[in-house]
Amino acid sequence: MTKLTTKKMKIAVLTSGGDSAGMNAAVRAVVKMGILRGCETWVVREGYEGLVKGNTEAPAAQDYSTTQGNPINLPESLKDDTLVRNLRFGDGPLLRDGEGDTSDADHTLKGRYIIRVGWDDVRGWMGEGGTFIGTARSTTFRTVEGRLAAARNLIKEGIDALVVCGGDGSLTGADKFRSEWPEHVKTLRANGDIGDEEVEKYGHLKIVGLVGSIDNDMALTDMTIGAPTALHRICEAIDNINTTAASHSRAFVVEVMGRHCGWLALVAGISSGADFIFIPERPPSSDSWEEEMCATIKAHRNVGKRKTIVIVAEGAHDKNLNPVRADDIKKVLAEQLGLDTRVTTLGHVQRGGRPCAWDRILPTLQGVEAVEVLLTATPDTPSYVIGISENKVTRVPLMEAVLKTQEAAKAIGEKNFEKAMSLRDSEFGESLDAFMAISTLDKRLVAENQRLRIAIMHVGAAAGGMNAATRTAVRFCHLRGHTPLSIHNGFKGLLNDHITNPSWLGVDNWMTRGGSELGTNRVLPSADMGAIAAKFQTHNFDGLLIIGGFEAFSALLELEEARNSYPAFRIPMVHLPATISNNVPLTDYSLGSDTSLNALVDACDAIKQSASASRNRVFVVETQGGKCGYIAALGALATGAVLVYTPEVGISLDSLRNDVKFVKERYGLDVRGKSEGRLVLRNEKASDIYTTEIITKILKEE
């Protein structure tokens, strides 16, 4: 077992405000990292309300070395192991199964809101939505008396550090609680609730925040816990709506969450190919939103589009702050355009369900960082909120993030929409520009002598997002007056003159289609460089967009190197990375890697159910990825696998021997008769010798 101890600290974690997918993963990460760092870990039921109520009942005394399944005769190597000493404290199943308030007097959490938990108490939480420890908006905690009671309850349990997962309101409460803490300690001492020893020991409360919000509305972080899963739910719903809308040539108005932030509506609009969106930060600029919307949708219908999708954020309004509601939009579409219109309000469907891969990975990384922040916190350091910026986990002063978030809402209320847009991250504005470019038929033509013939092709293996990228490129070409040319079946298709001129409407449904509508293969231009150069000249290409993985990257390198010999290649050429392996240099993400990761997580969730039902069973799952271990490593993190093998690290006989020993020891620590199945992930190229079959046989033999 691994020990990564630092110093003794008691860390409690709570979830507050609206629930969001990924909160359980965040709690799990804090608990496990806290234990590895030598801390005691606790959870607070029902958010701040649980802090106020505290514990009025003591937990039933149990001998966890026997009744909970820990072997009495542990090997010497494990007797002082941090993980073993904090393996489980018995209340995990009650939290996970929702039996905390059961009337069973022998095993209940009634009267206990601050619960100590161990490593196995949070097992299986990663892939579950909502929050097992509960959340509530506490009016009592908003009072000084409520916060004083919360301070008393924390000191009573010896807790000196707190992780709060919630939105800006919850995090504001956390910072206020920390700033008042010294006064609360003085008051408790004056009232005789604590002694001088406690005053000395608990004079400072360490606090760190994790942002749990499906709206993705927190400033100074690119993504919040729960937002990716909410977006998934919306896209799944609109994908289903699209088919029935096209069948009946109907219009659908879809209302999504987002009171002060339009991120969900905006990104769902791009992802689903919506015709029009309403977001709080950028309402329609004309005096009549009705006329602006109808002009756009009428233009779409005039070119032959059979369906209409309008997405409206719940906080949408016109430029004078008059609410724009889904029923208002329906009435306009029906009366002014004569469209058969339906309204779908997604509501809490967006909050629920299993978290997607990113809503397991992000909370895990941030939960680990939260513990590190607490271990280094001093009375002079500010309270931090853990965010992510440009794919790196960050620490941001909590109140700075909260104030900027509230400033955006204030700017909207003052009709200062430009300021509101500036307070969102740069991707927000870029996303809005992109949506406008691909959803409008209004031409923004470049000068005639600047109009180009732009070829688009797919190279390498198919990946999710290839068709969406092609759709965007085609529509942007039409917007600017360029001529898009689709090359079917890669360079082989180019040699056979398989080239078409796609229309704006012809690619309308490509946004949600997987695979490659153009067709793709792994043939590189070096197969017949001279003939390919001749085809460039024949079709008079002025630019080339290659969408694909490492083969596409290699193809562009070959064309670049051949420019001296073939003048036809002296044109602008761009590679857009699209590969599930995510192995293209100089980019954090390739198109398709996210979809592949989600597919792997779905498969592993199903496999894990089977493994757990069979007890004592290990499944070795082989992933794609070639010589890049991205999918395997991130998949292992998202599914809670016990082992992962990647090409970057490789597999040796010694490492395999240690891994088998670890798995055997870990099973030996399970509750007797309740051993859960486990996953091992192996990249297909992790080792030429130790194949998936060999590893499976070794584990089976042992």
XYZ file of C-alpha atoms in Angstrom:
702
model
C 0.000 0.000 0.000
C 1.060 3.580 -0.583
C 1.759 6.075 2.166
C 1.991 9.767 1.388
C 1.638 11.248 4.831
C 2.410 14.831 5.817
C 0.899 16.070 9.061
C -2.198 15.415 11.121
C -5.212 17.502 10.229
C -8.954 16.923 10.436
C -10.608 17.859 7.144
C -14.369 18.072 6.642
C -16.048 18.417 3.253
C -19.580 19.587 2.523
C -21.723 20.239 -0.540
C -23.995 23.260 -0.590
C -26.514 24.983 -2.851
C -27.845 23.273 -5.956
C -26.502 19.782 -6.600
C -24.411 19.017 -9.660
C -22.926 15.895 -11.194
C -19.354 15.478 -10.009
C -19.938 16.496 -6.389
C -19.584 12.886 -5.245
C -16.334 12.591 -7.167
C -15.072 15.757 -5.464
C -15.945 14.426 -1.990
C -14.263 11.118 -2.838
C -11.094 12.861 -3.978
C -10.857 15.030 -0.853
C -11.372 12.015 1.407
C -8.812 9.816 -0.347
C -6.169 12.503 -0.741
C -6.700 13.589 2.841
C -6.081 10.039 4.059
C -2.969 9.699 1.905
C -1.698 12.924 3.458
C -2.177 11.539 6.957
C -5.354 13.478 7.783
C -8.625 12.424 9.339
C -11.480 12.935 6.900
C -15.085 13.841 7.638
C -18.193 14.672 5.652
C -20.935 17.088 6.639
C -24.469 16.028 5.797
C -26.958 18.562 4.400
C -24.466 21.340 3.723
C -24.219 24.277 6.098
C -27.389 23.121 7.832
C -25.472 20.053 8.959
C -22.719 22.252 10.379
C -25.293 24.142 12.401
C -27.013 21.015 13.710
C -23.819 19.092 14.455
C -23.871 15.768 16.303
C -26.332 15.155 19.099
C -25.866 11.379 19.026
C -22.671 9.372 19.304
C -21.949 6.689 16.693
C -22.511 3.118 17.784
C -19.300 1.546 19.044
C -17.999 -1.066 16.602
C -14.831 -3.106 16.249
C -13.955 -2.332 12.672
C -11.068 -4.784 12.591
C -13.590 -7.636 12.649
C -17.161 -6.535 12.015
C -16.212 -4.479 8.992
C -14.027 -7.190 7.515
C -10.476 -6.040 8.177
C -8.226 -9.038 8.782
C -7.194 -9.345 12.405
C -3.753 -10.678 11.513
C -2.423 -8.089 9.118
C 0.955 -8.516 7.428
C 3.715 -6.530 9.103
C 3.988 -4.307 6.009
C 0.407 -3.129 6.491
C 0.100 -2.724 10.243
C 1.098 0.950 10.202
C -0.313 1.748 6.775
C -2.231 5.045 6.602
C -4.836 3.645 4.257
C -5.490 0.551 6.384
C -5.897 2.594 9.556
C -8.452 4.759 7.741
C -10.054 2.074 5.607
C -13.667 2.415 6.721
C -15.759 3.630 9.634
C -19.022 1.931 8.761
C -21.298 4.745 7.590
C -20.398 4.761 3.883
C -23.173 2.352 2.828
C -25.781 4.405 4.702
C -24.743 7.524 2.807
C -24.573 5.831 -0.579
C -27.851 3.919 -0.206
C -29.765 6.884 1.215
C -30.429 5.160 4.533
C -28.945 7.862 6.724
C -32.264 8.702 8.356
C -33.464 5.136 8.756
C -35.416 4.301 11.901
C -33.086 1.371 12.616
C -31.691 2.437 15.984
C -28.651 0.178 15.674
C -27.410 1.727 12.461
C -28.610 5.208 11.628
C -27.202 8.677 11.075
C -30.069 10.417 12.852
C -28.679 13.043 15.175
C -25.301 12.914 13.408
C -24.419 15.378 10.672
C -20.623 15.447 10.902
C -19.462 11.942 10.025
C -15.996 10.463 9.916
C -15.354 8.488 6.729
C -12.572 6.272 5.448
C -11.172 5.138 2.112
C -13.791 2.479 1.376
C -16.657 4.568 2.723
C -16.505 6.574 -0.516
C -15.921 3.605 -2.818
C -18.133 3.710 -5.898
C -19.028 7.382 -5.505
C -17.136 8.469 -8.628
C -19.796 7.463 -11.146
C -22.880 8.592 -9.239
C -24.717 11.858 -9.816
C -25.968 14.309 -7.204
C -24.375 14.303 -3.756
C -24.655 11.409 -1.315
C -23.942 13.662 1.673
C -26.881 15.910 0.831
C -27.144 19.609 0.208
C -29.425 22.314 1.532
C -29.738 26.075 1.469
C -29.470 27.009 5.136
C -31.188 30.165 6.360
C -29.863 29.502 9.869
C -26.232 29.625 8.725
C -26.861 33.120 7.341
C -27.257 34.370 10.913
C -24.387 35.051 13.312
C -25.965 32.640 15.799
C -26.045 29.892 13.166
C -22.403 30.372 12.259
C -21.462 30.408 15.944
C -23.201 27.042 16.367
C -21.342 25.739 13.320
C -18.023 26.830 14.817
C -18.864 25.113 18.104
C -19.718 21.863 16.299
C -16.517 21.857 14.261
C -14.346 22.470 17.340
C -16.285 19.795 19.213
C -15.256 17.248 16.572
C -11.713 18.632 16.401
C -12.016 19.732 12.776
C -9.678 22.521 11.672
C -10.095 22.520 7.878
C -13.150 22.744 5.639
C -13.721 22.073 1.929
C -16.897 23.633 0.511
C -18.256 22.532 -2.859
C -20.973 24.849 -4.175
C -21.783 27.990 -6.116
C -20.892 31.615 -5.495
C -23.390 31.966 -2.632
C -22.008 28.934 -0.824
C -18.427 30.077 -1.314
C -19.238 33.590 -0.101
C -20.658 32.016 3.061
C -17.478 29.992 3.490
C -15.236 33.041 3.277
C -17.436 34.972 5.704
C -17.332 32.047 8.116
C -13.550 31.992 7.979
C -13.213 35.763 8.496
C -15.506 35.629 11.547
C -13.849 32.547 12.994
C -11.571 34.286 15.538
C -14.587 36.173 16.956
C -16.581 32.950 17.164
C -13.733 31.323 19.089
C -13.622 34.253 21.535
C -17.390 34.088 22.034
C -17.337 30.337 22.612
C -14.555 30.784 25.198
C -16.453 33.582 26.923
C -19.554 31.373 27.074
C -17.561 28.516 28.543
C -18.230 26.226 25.558
C -14.505 25.678 24.967
C -11.359 25.960 27.071
C -8.020 27.680 26.613
C -6.555 24.579 24.985
C -9.190 24.653 22.234
C -8.687 28.393 21.755
C -4.997 27.785 21.177
C -5.526 24.769 18.933
C -8.425 26.052 16.805
C -7.640 29.730 16.492
C -7.584 29.519 12.688
C -9.988 27.760 10.311
C -8.582 26.683 6.965
C -11.088 26.852 4.101
C -10.920 26.046 0.394
C -13.681 26.119 -2.217
C -14.625 23.874 -5.134
C -17.090 25.308 -7.632
C -20.129 23.085 -8.110
C -22.461 24.735 -10.609
C -24.123 23.438 -13.763
C -24.332 27.000 -15.138
C -20.526 27.358 -15.474
C -20.987 30.881 -14.145
C -17.966 31.299 -11.872
C -15.360 33.828 -12.954
C -11.638 33.007 -13.188
C -12.194 29.344 -14.005
C -12.858 27.821 -17.406
C -15.169 25.095 -16.133
C -17.227 24.301 -13.046
C -18.117 20.915 -11.601
C -21.385 19.711 -13.151
C -21.446 21.933 -16.234
C -20.100 19.316 -18.710
C -22.686 16.728 -17.626
C -25.526 19.262 -17.818
C -24.410 20.075 -21.365
C -24.438 16.352 -22.183
C -28.017 16.040 -20.921
C -29.127 18.999 -23.025
C -27.439 17.710 -26.175
C -28.906 14.235 -25.710
C -32.373 15.742 -25.338
C -32.028 17.995 -28.376
C -30.648 15.112 -30.460
C -33.892 13.274 -29.695
C -35.985 16.366 -30.400
C -34.230 16.933 -33.734
C -35.537 13.724 -35.256
C -39.180 14.356 -34.406
C -38.852 18.023 -35.382
C -37.576 17.058 -38.842
C -40.206 14.358 -39.245
C -43.079 16.820 -38.776
C -41.288 19.966 -39.985
C -41.875 21.461 -36.555
C -40.238 24.128 -34.460
C -39.127 23.391 -30.920
C -38.313 25.909 -28.210
C -35.998 24.357 -25.627
C -35.566 26.080 -22.281
C -32.353 25.342 -20.411
C -30.981 26.506 -17.075
C -28.866 29.627 -16.706
C -30.342 32.497 -14.703
C -27.435 34.923 -15.070
C -25.148 32.948 -17.370
C -25.941 31.753 -20.878
C -23.106 29.233 -21.201
C -25.386 26.192 -21.371
C -27.671 27.767 -23.969
C -24.741 29.033 -26.030
C -22.675 25.854 -26.127
C -25.760 23.667 -26.548
C -26.747 25.897 -29.452
C -23.418 25.224 -31.144
C -23.402 21.518 -30.303
C -26.926 20.816 -31.511
C -26.981 23.051 -34.574
C -29.709 25.325 -33.196
C -31.172 28.121 -35.334
C -31.386 30.827 -32.678
C -30.440 31.296 -29.025
C -31.340 33.702 -26.244
C -28.727 34.337 -23.530
C -28.625 36.973 -20.753
C -25.217 38.403 -21.709
C -26.071 39.247 -25.316
C -29.790 39.791 -26.014
C -30.913 40.539 -29.575
C -29.678 44.003 -30.519
C -32.809 45.190 -32.329
C -35.796 46.803 -30.656
C -37.893 43.813 -31.700
C -36.365 40.446 -30.860
C -39.377 38.902 -32.535
C -38.483 40.373 -35.933
C -34.789 39.499 -35.558
C -35.526 35.880 -34.692
C -38.175 35.474 -37.371
C -35.892 36.901 -40.075
C -33.213 34.308 -39.250
C -35.595 31.365 -39.070
C -37.522 32.397 -42.196
C -34.237 32.489 -44.124
C -33.448 28.959 -42.916
C -36.877 27.733 -43.959
C -36.577 29.407 -47.371
C -33.482 27.361 -48.266
C -35.351 24.165 -47.401
C -34.655 23.473 -43.741
C -37.422 21.296 -42.282
C -36.855 21.807 -38.572
C -36.282 24.742 -36.252
C -34.609 24.657 -32.855
C -34.552 27.727 -30.593
C -32.712 27.482 -27.261
C -33.527 29.946 -24.511
C -31.761 30.323 -21.161
C -34.131 30.646 -18.206
C -32.733 34.116 -17.480
C -33.073 35.391 -21.065
C -34.439 38.874 -21.757
C -34.517 41.532 -24.445
C -32.177 44.521 -24.480
C -34.523 46.369 -22.095
C -34.426 43.477 -19.602
C -37.979 42.356 -20.352
C -38.075 38.563 -19.885
C -38.118 36.414 -23.003
C -39.914 33.206 -22.137
C -40.285 29.963 -24.034
C -44.043 30.391 -24.402
C -43.522 33.898 -25.824
C -41.177 32.487 -28.464
C -43.631 29.698 -29.292
C -46.419 32.209 -29.820
C -44.292 34.320 -32.170
C -43.169 31.326 -34.246
C -46.729 30.043 -34.548
C -48.423 33.360 -35.303
C -45.823 35.155 -37.415
C -44.250 32.223 -39.275
C -47.093 29.709 -39.100
C -44.838 26.997 -37.649
C -46.190 24.063 -35.675
C -44.286 24.793 -32.473
C -43.680 22.874 -29.244
C -41.989 23.896 -25.994
C -39.680 21.584 -24.049
C -38.448 22.702 -20.632
C -35.616 20.404 -19.599
C -35.560 21.529 -15.955
C -33.837 19.266 -13.450
C -33.048 16.639 -16.064
C -29.950 18.772 -16.594
C -28.793 18.264 -13.007
C -29.344 14.537 -12.662
C -27.827 11.310 -13.879
C -24.346 9.840 -14.017
C -21.513 12.324 -14.486
C -19.702 12.306 -17.801
C -15.975 11.560 -17.934
C -14.873 15.160 -17.482
C -17.141 15.573 -14.441
C -15.247 12.724 -12.822
C -11.758 13.805 -13.809
C -12.068 17.527 -13.027
C -13.463 17.097 -9.460
C -10.791 14.482 -8.761
C -7.934 16.741 -9.818
C -9.437 19.707 -7.985
C -10.166 17.691 -4.846
C -6.519 16.624 -4.685
C -5.410 20.241 -5.079
C -7.871 21.368 -2.397
C -6.177 19.136 0.176
C -2.756 20.452 -0.831
C -4.024 24.016 -0.345
C -5.274 23.217 3.155
C -1.979 21.621 4.152
C -0.074 24.793 3.282
C -2.659 27.342 4.475
C -1.761 29.909 7.142
C -3.792 32.621 8.870
C -2.278 35.107 6.419
C -3.098 33.290 3.178
C -6.469 34.038 1.546
C -9.222 31.501 1.103
C -8.770 29.910 -2.302
C -11.183 28.437 -4.785
C -9.816 25.691 -7.009
C -10.410 26.318 -10.701
C -9.049 25.272 -14.056
C -7.517 27.570 -16.653
C -6.033 26.521 -19.986
C -6.177 22.888 -18.889
C -4.253 23.490 -15.660
C -5.691 23.271 -12.148
C -5.403 26.685 -10.504
C -5.741 28.410 -7.139
C -7.716 31.646 -7.254
C -8.510 33.945 -4.305
C -12.050 32.953 -3.427
C -13.602 36.386 -2.989
C -11.946 37.734 -6.126
C -13.684 35.016 -8.140
C -17.005 35.560 -6.343
C -16.933 39.353 -6.797
C -16.155 39.059 -10.510
C -18.994 36.574 -10.885
C -21.416 38.916 -9.154
C -20.073 41.815 -11.209
C -21.179 40.061 -14.404
C -24.728 39.680 -13.090
C -24.695 43.340 -12.032
C -23.539 44.437 -15.497
C -26.452 42.559 -17.066
C -28.852 44.271 -14.673
C -27.404 47.631 -15.729
C -27.821 46.753 -19.444
C -24.053 46.916 -19.847
C -23.903 43.837 -22.013
C -20.440 44.545 -23.402
C -19.043 44.555 -19.880
C -20.930 41.377 -19.045
C -19.377 39.673 -22.073
C -15.911 40.910 -21.097
C -16.302 39.370 -17.642
C -16.828 35.923 -19.151
C -13.731 34.024 -20.253
C -12.441 34.628 -23.770
C -13.879 31.340 -25.019
C -17.389 32.592 -24.278
C -17.101 35.438 -26.763
C -15.362 33.231 -29.314
C -18.135 30.656 -28.978
C -20.802 33.281 -29.562
C -19.008 34.534 -32.681
C -18.749 30.958 -33.923
C -22.447 30.322 -33.363
C -23.401 33.457 -35.261
C -21.099 32.478 -38.141
C -22.559 28.995 -38.617
C -26.219 29.789 -37.934
C -26.755 32.800 -40.216
C -27.332 33.048 -43.945
C -26.456 36.736 -44.001
C -23.367 37.005 -46.165
C -20.273 38.824 -44.971
C -18.405 38.544 -48.229
C -14.740 39.283 -48.665
C -13.605 41.151 -51.781
C -14.067 39.109 -54.947
C -10.324 38.882 -55.605
C -9.866 37.391 -52.089
C -12.358 34.564 -52.491
C -10.738 31.154 -52.360
C -11.418 27.567 -53.388
C -10.865 25.697 -50.132
C -10.514 21.927 -50.145
C -11.538 19.907 -47.081
C -10.543 16.290 -46.488
C -10.403 13.683 -43.720
C -7.236 11.603 -43.224
C -6.591 8.720 -40.828
C -9.075 6.906 -38.604
C -12.548 8.353 -38.082
C -13.128 10.330 -34.880
C -16.075 12.063 -33.272
C -16.238 15.723 -34.261
C -14.870 15.353 -37.789
C -18.272 16.015 -39.327
C -19.022 18.911 -36.984
C -15.718 20.547 -37.932
C -16.462 20.040 -41.620
C -19.927 21.558 -41.221
C -18.453 24.636 -39.588
C -15.784 25.016 -42.261
C -18.326 24.678 -45.086
C -20.697 27.218 -43.578
C -17.935 29.688 -42.835
C -16.807 29.425 -46.450
C -20.324 30.267 -47.625
C -20.530 33.138 -45.143
C -17.370 34.771 -46.511
C -17.929 33.982 -50.173
C -15.336 31.211 -50.512
C -16.011 27.955 -52.367
C -15.813 24.842 -50.154
C -14.751 21.627 -51.892
C -15.264 18.289 -50.154
C -12.682 15.631 -51.007
C -14.152 12.204 -50.374
C -11.995 9.241 -49.198
C -8.843 11.230 -48.486
C -5.925 11.431 -50.893
C -7.100 8.289 -52.662
C -10.394 10.035 -53.426
C -8.527 13.126 -54.647
C -6.651 10.988 -57.179
C -10.022 9.678 -58.376
C -11.583 13.161 -58.546
C -14.150 12.395 -55.839
C -14.815 16.067 -55.125
C -18.121 17.823 -54.455
C -19.284 21.325 -53.635
C -21.272 21.063 -50.365
C -24.169 23.439 -49.733
C -25.051 25.305 -46.526
C -28.106 23.098 -46.021
C -26.403 19.888 -47.103
C -24.213 19.796 -43.993
C -26.951 20.897 -41.579
C -27.324 17.496 -39.876
C -23.604 16.738 -39.712
C -23.088 18.350 -36.293
C -24.307 15.294 -34.360
C -23.127 12.552 -36.711
C -20.196 10.382 -35.705
C -17.621 8.906 -38.028
C -16.659 10.594 -41.291
C -19.277 11.637 -43.834
C -16.507 12.411 -46.315
C -14.858 9.042 -45.867
C -11.296 8.619 -44.667
C -8.265 6.348 -44.921
C -4.594 6.311 -43.947
C -3.108 6.903 -47.413
C -0.478 9.681 -47.329
C 0.450 12.006 -50.230
C 3.850 10.316 -50.536
C 2.001 7.434 -52.204
C 2.025 9.526 -55.422
C 3.155 13.080 -54.692
C 3.368 14.110 -58.343
C -0.164 12.972 -59.172
C -1.551 14.708 -56.082
C 0.192 17.949 -57.052
C -1.380 17.654 -60.496
C -4.839 17.276 -58.931
C -4.207 20.409 -56.832
C -3.590 22.264 -60.095
C -6.512 20.654 -61.946
C -9.026 21.652 -59.295
C -7.334 24.999 -58.653
C -7.144 24.677 -54.864
C -6.357 27.932 -53.049
C -6.274 26.356 -49.587
C -6.455 22.965 -47.886
C -7.965 21.905 -44.550
C -6.967 18.414 -43.398
C -8.998 16.983 -40.517
C -7.559 13.911 -38.831
C -5.049 12.442 -36.433
C -1.335 11.778 -36.585
C -1.619 10.576 -40.190
C -3.124 13.941 -41.126
C -0.298 15.661 -39.266
C 2.217 13.537 -41.194
C 0.435 14.285 -44.475
C 0.736 18.007 -43.894
C 4.445 17.607 -43.122
C 4.937 15.748 -46.402
C 3.109 18.440 -48.357
C 5.132 21.135 -46.600
C 8.417 19.424 -47.433
C 7.339 18.983 -51.071
C 6.661 22.688 -51.635
C 10.075 23.304 -53.146
C 9.433 20.671 -55.792
C 5.719 21.245 -56.399
C 4.474 24.864 -56.645
C 0.860 23.618 -56.353
C 1.484 23.054 -52.636
C 2.479 26.693 -52.057
C -0.956 27.537 -50.700
C -2.288 27.929 -47.130
C -2.671 24.466 -45.570
C -4.007 23.722 -42.087
C -4.308 20.570 -39.990
C -7.207 20.272 -37.513
C -6.370 17.464 -35.025
C -9.072 14.784 -34.790
C -8.137 11.486 -33.177
C -9.344 9.467 -30.223
C -5.706 8.843 -29.275
C -5.107 12.548 -28.558
C -1.520 12.096 -29.746
C -1.066 15.073 -32.072
C 1.816 17.309 -30.893
C 1.360 20.847 -29.578
C -2.328 20.597 -28.666
C -4.002 19.615 -25.392
C -7.020 18.053 -27.063
C -7.883 16.478 -30.391
C -11.421 16.211 -31.734
C -12.862 12.827 -30.811
C -10.809 12.181 -27.680
C -13.595 13.445 -25.415
C -16.224 11.303 -27.156
C -13.929 8.283 -26.961
C -13.327 8.878 -23.260
C -17.065 9.046 -22.566
C -17.649 5.838 -24.522
C -14.922 4.118 -22.491
C -16.430 5.345 -19.213
C -19.888 4.073 -20.204
C -18.461 0.668 -21.095
C -16.390 0.459 -17.911
C -19.378 1.414 -15.749
C -21.284 -1.534 -17.201
C -18.281 -3.860 -16.818
C -17.784 -2.730 -13.234
C -21.383 -3.621 -12.395
C -20.765 -7.140 -13.639
C -17.453 -7.350 -11.800
C -19.037 -6.215 -8.529
C -21.976 -8.586 -8.874
C -19.560 -11.509 -9.285
C -17.417 -10.378 -6.300
C -13.656 -11.094 -6.342
C -13.570 -10.520 -10.112
C -11.074 -8.363 -11.963
C -11.729 -7.154 -15.495
C -8.756 -6.184 -17.648
C -9.973 -3.677 -20.220
C -7.869 -2.944 -23.293
C -8.166 0.532 -24.766
C -7.149 2.027 -28.071
C -4.695 4.890 -28.277
C -1.690 3.526 -30.135
C 1.528 4.784 -28.581
C -0.315 7.403 -26.506
C -1.717 6.462 -23.100
C -4.133 9.392 -22.834
C -7.359 7.377 -23.124
C -6.131 4.652 -20.767
C -4.798 7.065 -18.124
C -7.783 9.422 -18.130
C -10.171 6.495 -18.406
C -8.613 4.890 -15.332
C -8.958 8.161 -13.433
C -12.614 8.522 -14.472
C -13.636 4.951 -13.676
C -11.689 4.387 -10.469
C -9.542 1.603 -11.914
C -7.010 0.050 -9.549
C -4.255 -0.259 -12.171
C -3.433 1.311 -15.517
C -0.787 0.431 -18.078
C 0.382 2.936 -20.696
C 3.135 2.939 -23.348
C 4.809 5.916 -21.694
C 5.469 3.934 -18.509
C 5.456 0.414 -19.907
C 5.257 -2.894 -18.031
C 8.132 -4.761 -16.398
C 8.188 -8.068 -14.590
C 8.897 -6.300 -11.292
C 6.051 -3.820 -11.721
C 3.659 -6.620 -12.671
C 4.715 -8.644 -9.616
C 4.088 -5.631 -7.343
C 0.740 -4.955 -8.979
C -0.453 -8.520 -8.421
C 0.645 -8.300 -4.788
C -1.238 -5.005 -4.398
C -4.470 -6.417 -5.855
C -4.300 -9.473 -3.589
C -3.672 -7.328 -0.493
C -6.476 -4.968 -1.468
C -8.974 -7.796 -1.806
C -7.805 -9.065 1.576
C -8.949 -5.788 3.143
C -12.494 -5.948 1.773
C -15.516 -6.698 3.925
C -15.866 -10.466 4.072
C -18.382 -11.649 1.512
C -18.693 -8.201 -0.009
C -15.592 -7.866 -2.147
C -16.331 -5.642 -5.107
C -15.032 -6.205 -8.600
C -12.170 -4.098 -9.888
C -10.941 -2.732 -13.182
C -7.504 -2.760 -14.766
C -7.017 -0.626 -17.877
C -4.314 -1.407 -20.414
C -3.432 0.573 -23.507
C -3.141 -1.653 -26.577
C 0.545 -0.751 -27.025
C 1.584 -0.726 -23.355
C 3.810 -3.767 -23.888
C 4.563 -6.195 -26.691
C 5.305 -8.953 -24.175
C 2.779 -8.502 -21.375
C -0.404 -8.553 -23.409
C -3.924 -8.126 -22.080
C -4.403 -11.880 -22.275
C -1.245 -12.608 -20.283
C -2.105 -10.073 -17.559
C -5.596 -11.554 -17.313
C -4.210 -15.072 -16.931
C -1.704 -13.977 -14.273
C -4.406 -12.288 -12.188
C -6.688 -15.280 -12.604
C -3.951 -17.682 -11.531
C -3.158 -15.636 -8.430
